[in-house]
Structure formats: structure tokens, C-alpha cells
Amino acid sequence: MSESEAPLLQIRDLSKTFERRYLVQQSNFSLRSIDLELFDGEVVGILGESGSGKSTLANIITRLTPYRDGEIFYRGKEIRSHSPSEIFKYKSEVQIVFQDPYGSLNPRSTIRNSIKEGLRLHQSHLSRQDMDARVEELLKSVGLVSENPEKFPHEFSGGQRQRIAIARAIAVQPTLLICDEPLSSLDVSIQAQIIELFASLIEEYRLTMLFISHDINVVRLLCDRVYVMSDGRIVEYGKTSEILNNPKNDYTVKLIESVF
Amino acid sequence: MPGAASATNASRDDAVLKLENVSIALSATRTTMVHSVSLSIDRGEIFGLAGESGSGKTLLMRTLFGLHDDAIIESGRMTFKGAEISSSGHRKRVRKLLGHEIGFVPQDPFSSLNPTMRIGKQIREALYLGKGISPKSGEAGKIALDLLDEVGISEPELAVDQFPDQFSGGMRQRIVIAIALSQEPSILVADEPTTALDAFTQRRIINLIIERSRTRNLTVILISHNLELLRQNVDRIAVMYGGQLFNILDSGEISEGAAHPYTVALFNCIPRKDMTLGDIRSIPGEPLSAGYGLTGCAFSKRCGLRQDVCDSSLIPVNSALARSFDACLVKAGRQA
């Protein structure tokens, strides 16, 4: 991860406003000129309180939300200038794990099918047997060894569902994994399990990860670098240890002081 | 520990709330959800109740204070300020105390205020119900302003004429606390009061509750899943798991020998300031929910110290209402 390399993902001067069309015409800035760089093999944290715009940023990077102001370069190419086939490729290379494991899996699809869906789309050269073998392998690497893949999401607990969502995201061997508050809806003891899972996956798959969280202590454990967001702006960024042990920005100082 | 025994006797007379072998069951099926909880909380004490979801902590507290319609006290005694209130008509009796002697701050600040009533009126109503002060009197208005000021609402004169939706989550939680305090309760029960709030607001609300407790000698029960938050803020902590009371200990003793294996395991799950990735120890398996019908220790399947006795014997209960208590069968066996 040498700094001279071109970044995998580069965001320049990205702004996003959501307009309120009723009653009073009013623009709410959700993101204000965000600059962000992400290099291959890095785990980068985005730290911020609710409403700071960090989820909007994740949705824009994954192309779930359109943007107008600013530029996002992926491997040096602006993602709005992608051709349909490049969009398809981008969507397989950039995967996301959401906060709520109850809402992010199709309730009418067995978990085998949920995990295979990505493989069918993006790795259609695999035979059915190979896909099934891959599903077993993925379930094993997220710690669901003895689980029957023919079960439906409602038969699993929240922590298990989050493991399934992670298996589904890494199934297509993404270059970049975005995790949007993946721990927030889980119990304390399960959070620790998922932290350990992320740590082992980062090691095993050499994942490049954008880890979005409001929890300073989790970011401290997992991330090499961190961006601190407040009110749609990035107020401070740098090496995690430097930022969290020696914050320069008033907001970061206050945030670190408030955490129990 | 002879010293501890005498301290227990001295404090017991001063107890605000005493639970003796209290079990909670669902009223429809008579399934026992919480098993034989015994503890005693002193006047002015800040008491933490910890546990994961499904541990029974919220069910226990809501049933005790008459807020749960589907559950009853199946057996045991609940004594509030020296008077037993757990016998027949428990809910009626405790509902009479609720809002006077007992203040309750629920988790969700968005659904706990009346959305169609101005803040000032809600506080004046609470004052009328709690202390009989006429809502139209100038006195009620003045107390309402003072209370809002006290919980840190800026410009209380404006706030009293506003509706709940004009406030943020943290501000609403302050208003709920102001309403609870307006009736000058002897005990304030806060059920995960900051879970829905961000870090700044969480710190402010917890500080507010602790400060009120210290200045007014108010007894507080703070329910939380975050053991680190409790460790930093409360005097004593009770830890529940799968409907069983596992541990009561001084908040300074969490990482020491007085702690139950589950307390230690739960504490090691929480990422803290001084930890690295290697220090995180997750607990294998899934947390057990209350009410699974039980013999032995609910935690035995996930516990590193598990022995045969854990599945066959009933766990000890804190019948003596001791200040600190450990329900671990393995540790008890070692001492015997």
C-alpha cells in the first residue's frame, strides 16, 4: 500500500443536497465537498454521529444514490462515465454490508440462493456444483459451518444473518467492501464475534474496506486510517492511532471525550 | 467476609427497593421468564442492571413497576420503602406509586411524550397528578420552567409552548426526565435511556441523571447493555442472563475475582479505549432468551469453565440480599 500508487477509489469535492419540495423550498446539505482516497488493501474508517452524512456517502459510492457535484474515480475512471458493462463490473467489485441484517436479505429466498445470486450474475462461468461448493466454503469462512443452506433468513438470529450478509458480499470476491454500521443492530457478545470475523476476513481475503461506524473503539480496532465526519464535512483524517490519540479538530476531541 | 455481612444489615434498613426471590411469568401461558431474583437497593444508590437482549432485565423492571400488561409476579416479595407491594393487586398498587414515588424513563424518547400536547402542559399535568398542584396555577408554570432549566433546555419560556416533534431525541429525553423529576420520586428507573441517542447526547443525559441523583439523593436504576457505561457511572451492577440473576458487584470489581464468568466475558466483548484486536474475546454461540424452561446455569453452553454441575444443579440465589453476589456454580464448588 505505498502512497505513490494510484488510489483504488478517489473522491473529489463531492457534495450532495437533498431538496425539500414541500411547503418551503429548502436545500439540506448532506455532504459538503468531500475529498477521500482509498488505496488497495487498506481498511479505512468513517467515523461520525447520526446525521453526519456517512451513510449517504456509502450509498453514493455504491451507486445507490446519484450525485451531481464532484467526482468519484474508481481505478482512475470517473464512475458516471462508466459504460453499462463497466457499471455491471463495478457493482460486482464494490459490495456493501448494511446495518440491518433483517432488512437486507430476501425473506423468500433460501440463504443458499441469496448467496448464489451474486455468483450467478457475476461468475456465471461456474458450474452448479462449483457454485454449491463455493457457498459451503463461504458459509465456513463466516463461521456458519453446521448451518443448513436450505434455511430461510427468518430461521437465523441477527448475528447469523449478518454473517450471511457478509458471505453474500464477499461471494463475488469484491475489490472493495463497504460496511455501513454492520454492528449497530447486534447484541454486545455478537458484536465481538463479528469484529473477530472481520479481522479474520481482512487477513484471509486481503480486503480493501470502507468501514462506516459511530463507534470510536471499533474503528480503533479495525481501521488503518480514519476520516471523521461532522455535518456532511470531513473535519479530520489520518492514521487511526494519530487521530484518536492526538486529535486536532475540536469536534473530534469532543467526540472522543464523550465516548464511554 | 464478616465486614460485608454487617454492612448488609446496616444498609438493609435503608433499602428503597427489596426483591426477595421474585420470579416473573407470562400471564397467558404461566411460563416463568425470570427466575428468583433477590436484591436490595439502598437510598441514594445508583444501581446498574446489565444484560443482553432477552436476558429479562427489561421484563423484570417493567413488570415490577406495573408497566407490563402480559406478565405477572409469579412468586416472591417486592418491598418498596418498607411496604410490601407484591401481594394481590400488585399492579394497581404499583401504578399508584408510578409517577409519584417511582419515575420511569423509557428507552424511546420519540414515543414517550404525547405528540398533541404542548411540553408545558405535559409537565403541568404531571405536577397535578403527582403533587396535586393545579395545572392552571402560576406555581405549576414556574415549577415547569425551573425543571426545564434544570435539565438543560435552553429558553424554557419558549419550550413550554412547543410540541414534542419540535425537539431532537436528546432534548425529548431531557423533557421526559424533567417530567419524571417533577413528581420528586424516590426512585428513578431509566431503561436504556440513551440507546437511541448519539455519543454526545448519551454522555450528557447520563451525566444529568447521575448529577440529579447526587444532588437530590435520588435512587436510580439504570438499565443498559453496555457494561462499560455502567462501570463508569454506577455504584453497583447486577448482571442478568437468560432470565437468571448471575452477579451483583461493585462497579470497580468487574475485572476482578468477584465477577461471574459471564460478567467477565461480557466485559471482554466491549471494545474499550486501551484495547487491541487481540484483547477482544467474543463469547461463542448465541445469547439465550429468558423463559426457555431451565435446569442449571443458563450460560453453561457458552462458558469456558463449564462442568457437569452447571447443567444439573440449580444456580444459587441471593436469598440473604447480600450487597455482592455470584451465582457461578463452579466457583461455589471450588470454595466449598
XYZ file of C-alpha atoms in Angstrom, chain B residues 18 39 47-48 70 73 80 91 97 105 114 124 126 154 160-161 175 217 228 235 242 265 274 277 282 300 311 316:
28
model
C -36.084 -5.006 48.056
C -31.532 -7.867 45.577
C -27.710 0.800 40.585
C -26.947 -0.672 37.169
C -48.725 -9.542 29.830
C -45.027 -11.545 39.603
C -40.818 -0.638 48.344
C -50.236 -3.783 39.543
C -46.780 4.781 43.052
C -37.663 6.960 31.751
C -47.893 12.971 23.926
C -48.140 20.722 34.493
C -47.597 15.509 35.717
C -32.250 26.481 26.783
C -43.190 25.162 27.181
C -45.277 26.285 24.214
C -38.101 16.585 28.852
C -30.221 11.763 46.995
C -18.527 -0.181 30.246
C -22.151 2.197 42.239
C -31.374 -15.922 30.239
C -16.876 -12.494 29.251
C -6.975 0.652 25.740
C -7.792 -6.585 18.351
C -16.086 -12.916 21.853
C -23.241 -23.160 30.702
C -26.234 -28.439 33.876
C -27.657 -20.257 43.893
